[in-house]
């Protein structure tokens, strides 16, 4: 398979007077497994369809291996796309569904026999070649759709919510199979999802979109640990956000005045934020939790609070704790024999200054 690069240069698209994509500037490397992540209406599927040629941007350039394909019709782009509903021909066998693109390209019988056989072996469906889609499970139908797409040896593989029609257990299995297949083929792949777990466990890198704007691009760990703004902090994982203002920065300390909570004296980070409005973000699992009165370590900033609710989620328990006028979330690992804090319990929450992130937008 070819390993093509993909580049969006300042792409914008509007439907009438409604902007859908706004100045998208993005590069996807050859052989990369890349995710477009965002909520419904963020523009991620529109961007995927634009790459395929089903949507047309009003400004900007779309380059594959450095060549602008903006004016090239879909059938001449040699880009494969797997749709959310798989779009298999119900009256055709698995073999005929997979061979369809080769028939359209007028490949020889020998070439079709060789290529279809090889790709069915690759996705583990050789024994189902004579069955029809209705005789297959959801996961098997997805493999047929993948096989039909990769058999034409596309330059790029596009996946539109590829796992959304599967139950949770099968989604976990299929995303691992999808990742292994992509690694084996080395095919540059772009997939759309609204499921952050799906993106974080499969993609080499991802782009987060909201309201047609590219919010941040990076690895899963990079976006999770160092979000650029409030939206990314809240969308990639779960985050506590304290709105407020940085009021003072010295050689060793920083004062953050949290709305509804008051001033917090914190260790000065290596790259301190500017004085002015900001938000303080931190993850629930980074919040230590102890009974009121029990001493805490000096490395953390400790806040007194009251447990409002407690949920047992198996591997951890999630607490909603009222601190001043603010409700914070704390996730604590579960161990057999260790009791939970009950609603109404007086507790202390410990914040690790090294895990706090200052966001100015």
mmCIF file of C-alpha atoms in Angstrom:
data_model
loop_
_atom_site.group_PDB
_atom_site.id
_atom_site.type_symbol
_atom_site.label_atom_id
_atom_site.label_comp_id
_atom_site.label_asym_id
_atom_site.label_seq_id
_atom_site.Cartn_x
_atom_site.Cartn_y
_atom_site.Cartn_z
ATOM 1 C CA UNK A 1 0.000 0.000 0.000
ATOM 2 C CA UNK A 2 1.070 3.573 -0.679
ATOM 3 C CA UNK A 3 1.764 5.880 2.255
ATOM 4 C CA UNK A 4 0.473 9.283 1.222
ATOM 5 C CA UNK A 5 0.606 12.539 3.140
ATOM 6 C CA UNK A 6 -2.472 14.722 3.485
ATOM 7 C CA UNK A 7 -2.486 18.456 4.058
ATOM 8 C CA UNK A 8 -5.294 20.946 4.581
ATOM 9 C CA UNK A 9 -4.136 24.509 4.021
ATOM 10 C CA UNK A 10 -6.498 27.180 5.364
ATOM 11 C CA UNK A 11 -9.619 25.319 4.261
ATOM 12 C CA UNK A 12 -12.969 26.998 4.868
ATOM 13 C CA UNK A 13 -16.437 25.788 3.926
ATOM 14 C CA UNK A 14 -19.858 27.347 4.437
ATOM 15 C CA UNK A 15 -23.393 26.240 3.701
ATOM 16 C CA UNK A 16 -24.984 29.484 2.582
ATOM 17 C CA UNK A 17 -24.145 32.001 5.286
ATOM 18 C CA UNK A 18 -23.402 29.299 7.891
ATOM 19 C CA UNK A 19 -19.675 28.570 8.349
ATOM 20 C CA UNK A 20 -19.002 24.843 8.874
ATOM 21 C CA UNK A 21 -15.199 24.691 8.593
ATOM 22 C CA UNK A 22 -13.107 27.725 9.500
ATOM 23 C CA UNK A 23 -9.519 28.066 8.315
ATOM 24 C CA UNK A 24 -8.511 24.416 8.866
ATOM 25 C CA UNK A 25 -4.723 24.074 8.755
ATOM 26 C CA UNK A 26 -3.621 20.472 9.265
ATOM 27 C CA UNK A 27 -0.981 17.996 8.087
ATOM 28 C CA UNK A 28 -1.274 14.206 8.359
ATOM 29 C CA UNK A 29 1.933 12.250 7.853
ATOM 30 C CA UNK A 30 2.381 9.238 5.535
ATOM 31 C CA UNK A 31 1.254 6.020 7.214
ATOM 32 C CA UNK A 32 -0.302 7.853 10.157
ATOM 33 C CA UNK A 33 -3.481 6.705 11.920
ATOM 34 C CA UNK A 34 -5.195 10.043 12.540
ATOM 35 C CA UNK A 35 -8.478 10.794 14.316
ATOM 36 C CA UNK A 36 -10.864 13.712 13.882
ATOM 37 C CA UNK A 37 -12.556 14.071 17.258
ATOM 38 C CA UNK A 38 -15.375 16.369 18.281
ATOM 39 C CA UNK A 39 -19.036 16.612 19.300
ATOM 40 C CA UNK A 40 -21.955 16.464 16.893
ATOM 41 C CA UNK A 41 -21.924 19.488 14.603
ATOM 42 C CA UNK A 42 -18.217 20.185 15.087
ATOM 43 C CA UNK A 43 -17.417 19.734 11.376
ATOM 44 C CA UNK A 44 -15.421 16.498 11.592
ATOM 45 C CA UNK A 45 -17.607 14.470 9.201
ATOM 46 C CA UNK A 46 -17.815 17.436 6.831
ATOM 47 C CA UNK A 47 -14.013 17.554 6.726
ATOM 48 C CA UNK A 48 -13.801 13.807 6.084
ATOM 49 C CA UNK A 49 -16.296 14.021 3.229
ATOM 50 C CA UNK A 50 -14.404 17.010 1.848
ATOM 51 C CA UNK A 51 -11.235 14.894 1.715
ATOM 52 C CA UNK A 52 -13.198 12.197 -0.129
ATOM 53 C CA UNK A 53 -14.522 14.768 -2.598
ATOM 54 C CA UNK A 54 -18.196 14.734 -1.576
ATOM 55 C CA UNK A 55 -17.988 18.289 -0.191
ATOM 56 C CA UNK A 56 -16.232 21.233 -1.820
ATOM 57 C CA UNK A 57 -14.469 23.976 0.129
ATOM 58 C CA UNK A 58 -14.755 27.623 -0.887
ATOM 59 C CA UNK A 59 -11.193 28.565 0.043
ATOM 60 C CA UNK A 60 -7.898 26.849 0.805
ATOM 61 C CA UNK A 61 -6.018 23.885 -0.616
ATOM 62 C CA UNK A 62 -6.313 20.121 -0.122
ATOM 63 C CA UNK A 63 -3.042 18.362 -0.920
ATOM 64 C CA UNK A 64 -2.220 14.655 -1.199
ATOM 65 C CA UNK A 65 1.519 14.048 -1.504
ATOM 66 C CA UNK A 66 1.938 17.751 -2.214
ATOM 67 C CA UNK A 67 -0.564 17.895 -5.096
ATOM 68 C CA UNK A 68 -3.740 19.948 -4.784
ATOM 69 C CA UNK A 69 -6.731 17.675 -5.465
ATOM 70 C CA UNK A 70 -9.408 20.285 -4.693
ATOM 71 C CA UNK A 71 -10.896 20.105 -8.197
ATOM 72 C CA UNK A 72 -10.511 16.336 -8.688
ATOM 73 C CA UNK A 73 -13.839 14.416 -8.671
ATOM 74 C CA UNK A 74 -14.267 11.691 -5.995
ATOM 75 C CA UNK A 75 -13.903 8.707 -8.346
ATOM 76 C CA UNK A 76 -10.521 9.933 -9.572
ATOM 77 C CA UNK A 77 -8.957 10.629 -6.160
ATOM 78 C CA UNK A 78 -8.190 6.981 -5.338
ATOM 79 C CA UNK A 79 -9.322 7.534 -1.770
ATOM 80 C CA UNK A 80 -11.207 4.756 0.006
ATOM 81 C CA UNK A 81 -14.030 5.495 2.433
ATOM 82 C CA UNK A 82 -15.910 3.223 4.841
ATOM 83 C CA UNK A 83 -19.289 4.703 5.724
ATOM 84 C CA UNK A 84 -20.974 4.519 9.103
ATOM 85 C CA UNK A 85 -23.669 2.118 7.861
ATOM 86 C CA UNK A 86 -21.125 0.101 5.768
ATOM 87 C CA UNK A 87 -23.298 0.505 2.594
ATOM 88 C CA UNK A 88 -22.951 -3.146 1.531
ATOM 89 C CA UNK A 89 -24.983 -4.519 -1.381
ATOM 90 C CA UNK A 90 -27.518 -6.841 0.349
ATOM 91 C CA UNK A 91 -28.126 -9.021 -2.755
ATOM 92 C CA UNK A 92 -24.407 -9.662 -3.336
ATOM 93 C CA UNK A 93 -22.162 -12.173 -1.658
ATOM 94 C CA UNK A 94 -19.198 -11.096 0.441
ATOM 95 C CA UNK A 95 -16.919 -11.928 -2.498
ATOM 96 C CA UNK A 96 -18.932 -9.824 -4.936
ATOM 97 C CA UNK A 97 -19.166 -6.904 -2.499
ATOM 98 C CA UNK A 98 -15.406 -6.860 -2.083
ATOM 99 C CA UNK A 99 -14.798 -7.279 -5.817
ATOM 100 C CA UNK A 100 -17.196 -4.474 -6.769
ATOM 101 C CA UNK A 101 -14.561 -1.735 -7.015
ATOM 102 C CA UNK A 102 -12.290 -3.961 -9.096
ATOM 103 C CA UNK A 103 -15.149 -4.734 -11.484
ATOM 104 C CA UNK A 104 -15.751 -0.995 -11.900
ATOM 105 C CA UNK A 105 -12.053 -0.597 -12.723
ATOM 106 C CA UNK A 106 -12.279 -3.467 -15.222
ATOM 107 C CA UNK A 107 -9.590 -5.567 -13.575
ATOM 108 C CA UNK A 108 -8.945 -8.988 -15.110
ATOM 109 C CA UNK A 109 -10.569 -12.098 -13.588
ATOM 110 C CA UNK A 110 -7.193 -13.388 -12.438
ATOM 111 C CA UNK A 111 -6.306 -10.079 -10.775
ATOM 112 C CA UNK A 112 -9.707 -9.947 -9.052
ATOM 113 C CA UNK A 113 -9.395 -13.537 -7.824
ATOM 114 C CA UNK A 114 -5.945 -12.854 -6.437
ATOM 115 C CA UNK A 115 -6.705 -9.480 -4.839
ATOM 116 C CA UNK A 116 -10.098 -10.397 -3.337
ATOM 117 C CA UNK A 117 -8.729 -13.668 -1.980
ATOM 118 C CA UNK A 118 -5.763 -11.903 -0.395
ATOM 119 C CA UNK A 119 -7.837 -9.179 1.264
ATOM 120 C CA UNK A 120 -10.442 -11.637 2.594
ATOM 121 C CA UNK A 121 -7.608 -13.613 4.149
ATOM 122 C CA UNK A 122 -6.264 -10.381 5.606
ATOM 123 C CA UNK A 123 -9.539 -9.545 7.385
ATOM 124 C CA UNK A 124 -10.250 -13.167 8.338
ATOM 125 C CA UNK A 125 -13.344 -13.650 6.177
ATOM 126 C CA UNK A 126 -12.187 -16.145 3.521
ATOM 127 C CA UNK A 127 -14.609 -18.789 4.814
ATOM 128 C CA UNK A 128 -17.547 -16.356 4.492
ATOM 129 C CA UNK A 129 -16.956 -15.438 0.840
ATOM 130 C CA UNK A 130 -20.254 -16.938 -0.379
ATOM 131 C CA UNK A 131 -22.462 -15.512 2.345
ATOM 132 C CA UNK A 132 -24.571 -12.382 2.035
ATOM 133 C CA UNK A 133 -24.344 -9.406 4.431
ATOM 134 C CA UNK A 134 -27.555 -10.361 6.270
ATOM 135 C CA UNK A 135 -25.890 -13.646 7.280
ATOM 136 C CA UNK A 136 -23.012 -11.849 9.005
ATOM 137 C CA UNK A 137 -22.586 -10.205 12.399
ATOM 138 C CA UNK A 138 -22.048 -6.439 12.705
ATOM 139 C CA UNK A 139 -18.319 -6.906 13.177
ATOM 140 C CA UNK A 140 -18.075 -9.163 10.125
ATOM 141 C CA UNK A 141 -20.015 -6.655 8.019
ATOM 142 C CA UNK A 142 -17.569 -3.974 9.047
ATOM 143 C CA UNK A 143 -14.671 -6.180 7.921
ATOM 144 C CA UNK A 144 -16.364 -6.654 4.550
ATOM 145 C CA UNK A 145 -16.683 -2.883 4.185
ATOM 146 C CA UNK A 146 -13.002 -2.505 5.053
ATOM 147 C CA UNK A 147 -11.989 -5.248 2.634
ATOM 148 C CA UNK A 148 -14.020 -3.676 -0.177
ATOM 149 C CA UNK A 149 -12.219 -0.391 0.433
ATOM 150 C CA UNK A 150 -8.622 -1.593 0.785
ATOM 151 C CA UNK A 151 -8.816 -4.045 -2.138
ATOM 152 C CA UNK A 152 -8.604 -1.104 -4.566
ATOM 153 C CA UNK A 153 -5.306 -0.068 -2.926
ATOM 154 C CA UNK A 154 -6.319 3.522 -2.112
ATOM 155 C CA UNK A 155 -3.852 6.274 -1.316
ATOM 156 C CA UNK A 156 -5.842 7.184 1.798
ATOM 157 C CA UNK A 157 -8.364 5.301 3.941
ATOM 158 C CA UNK A 158 -11.229 7.318 5.451
ATOM 159 C CA UNK A 159 -13.433 5.891 8.211
ATOM 160 C CA UNK A 160 -16.660 7.629 9.246
ATOM 161 C CA UNK A 161 -17.642 6.573 12.807
ATOM 162 C CA UNK A 162 -16.537 3.005 11.975
ATOM 163 C CA UNK A 163 -17.500 1.428 15.313
ATOM 164 C CA UNK A 164 -20.639 3.339 16.279
ATOM 165 C CA UNK A 165 -23.057 0.558 15.209
ATOM 166 C CA UNK A 166 -21.399 -2.088 17.403
ATOM 167 C CA UNK A 167 -22.033 -2.910 21.059
ATOM 168 C CA UNK A 168 -19.425 -1.906 23.618
ATOM 169 C CA UNK A 169 -17.625 -5.242 23.904
ATOM 170 C CA UNK A 170 -17.393 -5.666 20.137
ATOM 171 C CA UNK A 171 -16.233 -2.057 19.728
ATOM 172 C CA UNK A 172 -13.241 -2.770 21.968
ATOM 173 C CA UNK A 173 -12.371 -5.896 19.969
ATOM 174 C CA UNK A 174 -12.849 -4.239 16.582
ATOM 175 C CA UNK A 175 -10.831 -1.129 17.372
ATOM 176 C CA UNK A 176 -7.878 -3.377 18.230
ATOM 177 C CA UNK A 177 -8.362 -5.304 14.970
ATOM 178 C CA UNK A 178 -8.650 -2.029 13.058
ATOM 179 C CA UNK A 179 -5.453 -0.727 14.590
ATOM 180 C CA UNK A 180 -3.561 -3.949 13.822
ATOM 181 C CA UNK A 181 -4.820 -3.962 10.227
ATOM 182 C CA UNK A 182 -3.761 -0.355 9.705
ATOM 183 C CA UNK A 183 -0.306 -1.098 11.115
ATOM 184 C CA UNK A 184 0.039 -4.115 8.837
ATOM 185 C CA UNK A 185 -0.967 -2.162 5.732
ATOM 186 C CA UNK A 186 0.863 1.050 6.647
ATOM 187 C CA UNK A 187 -2.004 2.908 4.987
ATOM 188 C CA UNK A 188 -2.531 6.569 5.871
ATOM 189 C CA UNK A 189 -5.869 6.503 7.695
ATOM 190 C CA UNK A 190 -8.194 9.261 8.870
ATOM 191 C CA UNK A 191 -11.175 8.352 11.003
ATOM 192 C CA UNK A 192 -13.986 10.366 12.499
ATOM 193 C CA UNK A 193 -15.349 9.711 15.969
ATOM 194 C CA UNK A 194 -17.114 11.495 18.808
ATOM 195 C CA UNK A 195 -15.851 8.810 21.229
ATOM 196 C CA UNK A 196 -12.744 10.092 22.989
ATOM 197 C CA UNK A 197 -11.791 6.618 24.265
ATOM 198 C CA UNK A 198 -11.923 5.248 20.732
ATOM 199 C CA UNK A 199 -9.662 8.015 19.448
ATOM 200 C CA UNK A 200 -7.219 7.848 22.360
ATOM 201 C CA UNK A 201 -6.713 4.085 22.116
ATOM 202 C CA UNK A 202 -6.219 3.845 18.348
ATOM 203 C CA UNK A 203 -4.863 7.051 16.831
ATOM 204 C CA UNK A 204 -1.222 8.106 16.552
ATOM 205 C CA UNK A 205 -2.436 11.692 16.732
ATOM 206 C CA UNK A 206 -5.788 13.425 16.759
ATOM 207 C CA UNK A 207 -7.359 16.775 15.972
ATOM 208 C CA UNK A 208 -10.108 18.162 18.198
ATOM 209 C CA UNK A 209 -12.733 20.267 16.407
ATOM 210 C CA UNK A 210 -15.520 22.415 17.784
ATOM 211 C CA UNK A 211 -17.886 24.637 15.780
ATOM 212 C CA UNK A 212 -15.751 24.156 12.679
ATOM 213 C CA UNK A 213 -12.573 25.381 14.366
ATOM 214 C CA UNK A 214 -9.478 23.251 14.874
ATOM 215 C CA UNK A 215 -8.917 23.506 18.621
ATOM 216 C CA UNK A 216 -5.757 21.409 19.077
ATOM 217 C CA UNK A 217 -3.706 18.694 17.361
ATOM 218 C CA UNK A 218 -1.464 16.194 19.121
ATOM 219 C CA UNK A 219 -1.082 12.782 20.678
ATOM 220 C CA UNK A 220 -3.695 11.482 23.102
ATOM 221 C CA UNK A 221 -1.359 11.986 26.063
ATOM 222 C CA UNK A 222 -0.388 15.458 24.862
ATOM 223 C CA UNK A 223 -3.981 16.644 24.563
ATOM 224 C CA UNK A 224 -4.965 15.040 27.856
ATOM 225 C CA UNK A 225 -2.027 16.386 29.882
ATOM 226 C CA UNK A 226 -1.607 19.767 28.187
ATOM 227 C CA UNK A 227 -4.932 21.033 26.800
ATOM 228 C CA UNK A 228 -4.727 24.417 25.091
ATOM 229 C CA UNK A 229 -8.137 25.661 26.149
ATOM 230 C CA UNK A 230 -11.239 24.991 28.205
ATOM 231 C CA UNK A 231 -12.992 23.055 25.458
ATOM 232 C CA UNK A 232 -10.166 20.545 24.947
ATOM 233 C CA UNK A 233 -9.709 20.134 28.709
ATOM 234 C CA UNK A 234 -13.383 19.265 29.109
ATOM 235 C CA UNK A 235 -13.808 17.171 25.962
ATOM 236 C CA UNK A 236 -10.676 14.998 26.071
ATOM 237 C CA UNK A 237 -11.269 13.205 29.359
ATOM 238 C CA UNK A 238 -12.964 14.698 32.399
ATOM 239 C CA UNK A 239 -11.663 17.865 34.030
ATOM 240 C CA UNK A 240 -12.342 20.129 36.960
ATOM 241 C CA UNK A 241 -12.311 23.791 35.893
ATOM 242 C CA UNK A 242 -11.903 26.626 38.351
ATOM 243 C CA UNK A 243 -12.651 29.997 36.792
ATOM 244 C CA UNK A 244 -10.831 32.973 38.226
ATOM 245 C CA UNK A 245 -7.838 35.244 37.880
ATOM 246 C CA UNK A 246 -4.081 35.091 38.319
ATOM 247 C CA UNK A 247 -3.430 38.047 40.628
ATOM 248 C CA UNK A 248 0.266 37.710 41.478
ATOM 249 C CA UNK A 249 3.367 35.834 40.333
ATOM 250 C CA UNK A 250 6.623 35.821 42.288
ATOM 251 C CA UNK A 251 9.871 33.873 42.062
ATOM 252 C CA UNK A 252 8.394 30.858 43.895
ATOM 253 C CA UNK A 253 4.656 31.265 44.180
ATOM 254 C CA UNK A 254 1.559 32.177 42.195
ATOM 255 C CA UNK A 255 -1.735 33.461 43.536
ATOM 256 C CA UNK A 256 -4.883 32.325 41.766
ATOM 257 C CA UNK A 257 -8.156 33.842 42.946
ATOM 258 C CA UNK A 258 -10.763 31.156 42.224
ATOM 259 C CA UNK A 259 -14.333 32.328 41.739
ATOM 260 C CA UNK A 260 -16.476 31.006 44.592
ATOM 261 C CA UNK A 261 -13.480 29.649 46.445
ATOM 262 C CA UNK A 262 -11.082 32.497 47.147
ATOM 263 C CA UNK A 263 -7.320 32.962 46.761
ATOM 264 C CA UNK A 264 -5.054 29.922 46.364
ATOM 265 C CA UNK A 265 -1.315 30.167 46.983
ATOM 266 C CA UNK A 266 0.307 27.759 44.524
ATOM 267 C CA UNK A 267 3.830 26.824 43.515
ATOM 268 C CA UNK A 268 4.989 28.847 40.520
ATOM 269 C CA UNK A 269 5.083 26.675 37.367
ATOM 270 C CA UNK A 270 8.116 26.687 35.069
ATOM 271 C CA UNK A 271 6.138 28.740 32.534
ATOM 272 C CA UNK A 272 3.775 30.862 34.616
ATOM 273 C CA UNK A 273 0.617 32.309 33.072
ATOM 274 C CA UNK A 274 0.158 36.025 32.592
ATOM 275 C CA UNK A 275 -1.611 38.009 35.272
ATOM 276 C CA UNK A 276 -5.297 38.265 34.397
ATOM 277 C CA UNK A 277 -8.389 36.097 33.825
ATOM 278 C CA UNK A 278 -7.727 32.354 33.546
ATOM 279 C CA UNK A 279 -9.104 28.928 34.355
ATOM 280 C CA UNK A 280 -7.370 26.277 36.430
ATOM 281 C CA UNK A 281 -7.843 22.728 35.095
ATOM 282 C CA UNK A 282 -7.045 19.414 36.768
ATOM 283 C CA UNK A 283 -8.215 15.820 36.387
ATOM 284 C CA UNK A 284 -10.444 14.059 38.965
ATOM 285 C CA UNK A 285 -7.987 11.192 39.482
ATOM 286 C CA UNK A 286 -5.272 13.721 40.384
ATOM 287 C CA UNK A 287 -7.271 14.935 43.404
ATOM 288 C CA UNK A 288 -6.291 13.244 46.678
ATOM 289 C CA UNK A 289 -9.063 12.743 49.206
ATOM 290 C CA UNK A 290 -8.806 12.247 52.958
ATOM 291 C CA UNK A 291 -11.074 12.495 56.006
ATOM 292 C CA UNK A 292 -11.269 15.971 57.566
ATOM 293 C CA UNK A 293 -8.659 16.283 60.300
ATOM 294 C CA UNK A 294 -6.253 13.762 58.807
ATOM 295 C CA UNK A 295 -2.969 15.513 57.975
ATOM 296 C CA UNK A 296 -1.964 15.847 54.319
ATOM 297 C CA UNK A 297 1.439 15.959 52.707
ATOM 298 C CA UNK A 298 2.977 19.383 52.330
ATOM 299 C CA UNK A 299 3.463 19.107 48.573
ATOM 300 C CA UNK A 300 -0.266 19.518 47.904
ATOM 301 C CA UNK A 301 -2.708 22.356 48.413
ATOM 302 C CA UNK A 302 -5.484 21.108 50.719
ATOM 303 C CA UNK A 303 -9.091 22.292 50.602
ATOM 304 C CA UNK A 304 -11.867 21.441 53.064
ATOM 305 C CA UNK A 305 -15.050 20.103 51.494
ATOM 306 C CA UNK A 306 -18.301 18.200 51.963
ATOM 307 C CA UNK A 307 -19.219 15.077 49.965
ATOM 308 C CA UNK A 308 -22.433 15.741 48.007
ATOM 309 C CA UNK A 309 -22.624 12.440 46.112
ATOM 310 C CA UNK A 310 -20.702 9.173 45.703
ATOM 311 C CA UNK A 311 -20.791 6.700 42.809
ATOM 312 C CA UNK A 312 -19.194 3.252 42.758
ATOM 313 C CA UNK A 313 -17.870 2.623 39.236
ATOM 314 C CA UNK A 314 -15.918 -0.596 39.771
ATOM 315 C CA UNK A 315 -12.249 0.249 39.470
ATOM 316 C CA UNK A 316 -12.805 3.631 41.112
ATOM 317 C CA UNK A 317 -15.347 5.657 43.061
ATOM 318 C CA UNK A 318 -16.377 9.110 41.865
ATOM 319 C CA UNK A 319 -17.209 11.824 44.378
ATOM 320 C CA UNK A 320 -18.800 15.215 43.973
ATOM 321 C CA UNK A 321 -17.415 17.437 46.715
ATOM 322 C CA UNK A 322 -18.622 20.924 47.623
ATOM 323 C CA UNK A 323 -15.729 23.286 48.360
ATOM 324 C CA UNK A 324 -16.929 26.787 49.112
ATOM 325 C CA UNK A 325 -19.346 27.630 46.299
ATOM 326 C CA UNK A 326 -17.674 25.206 43.873
ATOM 327 C CA UNK A 327 -18.375 21.503 43.222
ATOM 328 C CA UNK A 328 -15.264 19.434 42.394
ATOM 329 C CA UNK A 329 -14.993 15.846 41.150
ATOM 330 C CA UNK A 330 -12.560 13.403 42.735
ATOM 331 C CA UNK A 331 -11.942 9.841 41.479
ATOM 332 C CA UNK A 332 -10.476 7.461 44.042
ATOM 333 C CA UNK A 333 -9.223 3.927 43.216
ATOM 334 C CA UNK A 334 -11.280 1.101 44.703
ATOM 335 C CA UNK A 335 -9.762 -1.669 46.784
ATOM 336 C CA UNK A 336 -11.666 -4.568 48.319
ATOM 337 C CA UNK A 337 -12.426 -3.948 51.975
ATOM 338 C CA UNK A 338 -11.932 -0.194 51.756
ATOM 339 C CA UNK A 339 -15.108 1.722 52.511
ATOM 340 C CA UNK A 340 -16.433 4.698 50.579
ATOM 341 C CA UNK A 341 -16.984 8.215 51.809
ATOM 342 C CA UNK A 342 -20.712 8.708 52.363
ATOM 343 C CA UNK A 343 -22.648 11.787 51.236
ATOM 344 C CA UNK A 344 -22.349 14.371 53.978
ATOM 345 C CA UNK A 345 -18.835 13.293 54.967
ATOM 346 C CA UNK A 346 -16.383 16.082 55.747
ATOM 347 C CA UNK A 347 -13.202 15.592 53.719
ATOM 348 C CA UNK A 348 -10.039 17.276 52.499
ATOM 349 C CA UNK A 349 -9.078 17.482 48.839
ATOM 350 C CA UNK A 350 -5.412 17.710 47.884
ATOM 351 C CA UNK A 351 -4.309 19.378 44.640
ATOM 352 C CA UNK A 352 -0.877 18.628 43.208
ATOM 353 C CA UNK A 353 0.510 21.924 41.820
ATOM 354 C CA UNK A 354 2.522 20.007 39.182
ATOM 355 C CA UNK A 355 -0.729 18.685 37.657
ATOM 356 C CA UNK A 356 -2.555 22.016 37.459
ATOM 357 C CA UNK A 357 -2.988 23.585 34.034
ATOM 358 C CA UNK A 358 -3.650 27.287 33.505
ATOM 359 C CA UNK A 359 -5.919 28.084 30.566
ATOM 360 C CA UNK A 360 -6.484 31.586 29.250
ATOM 361 C CA UNK A 361 -9.176 30.783 26.681
#
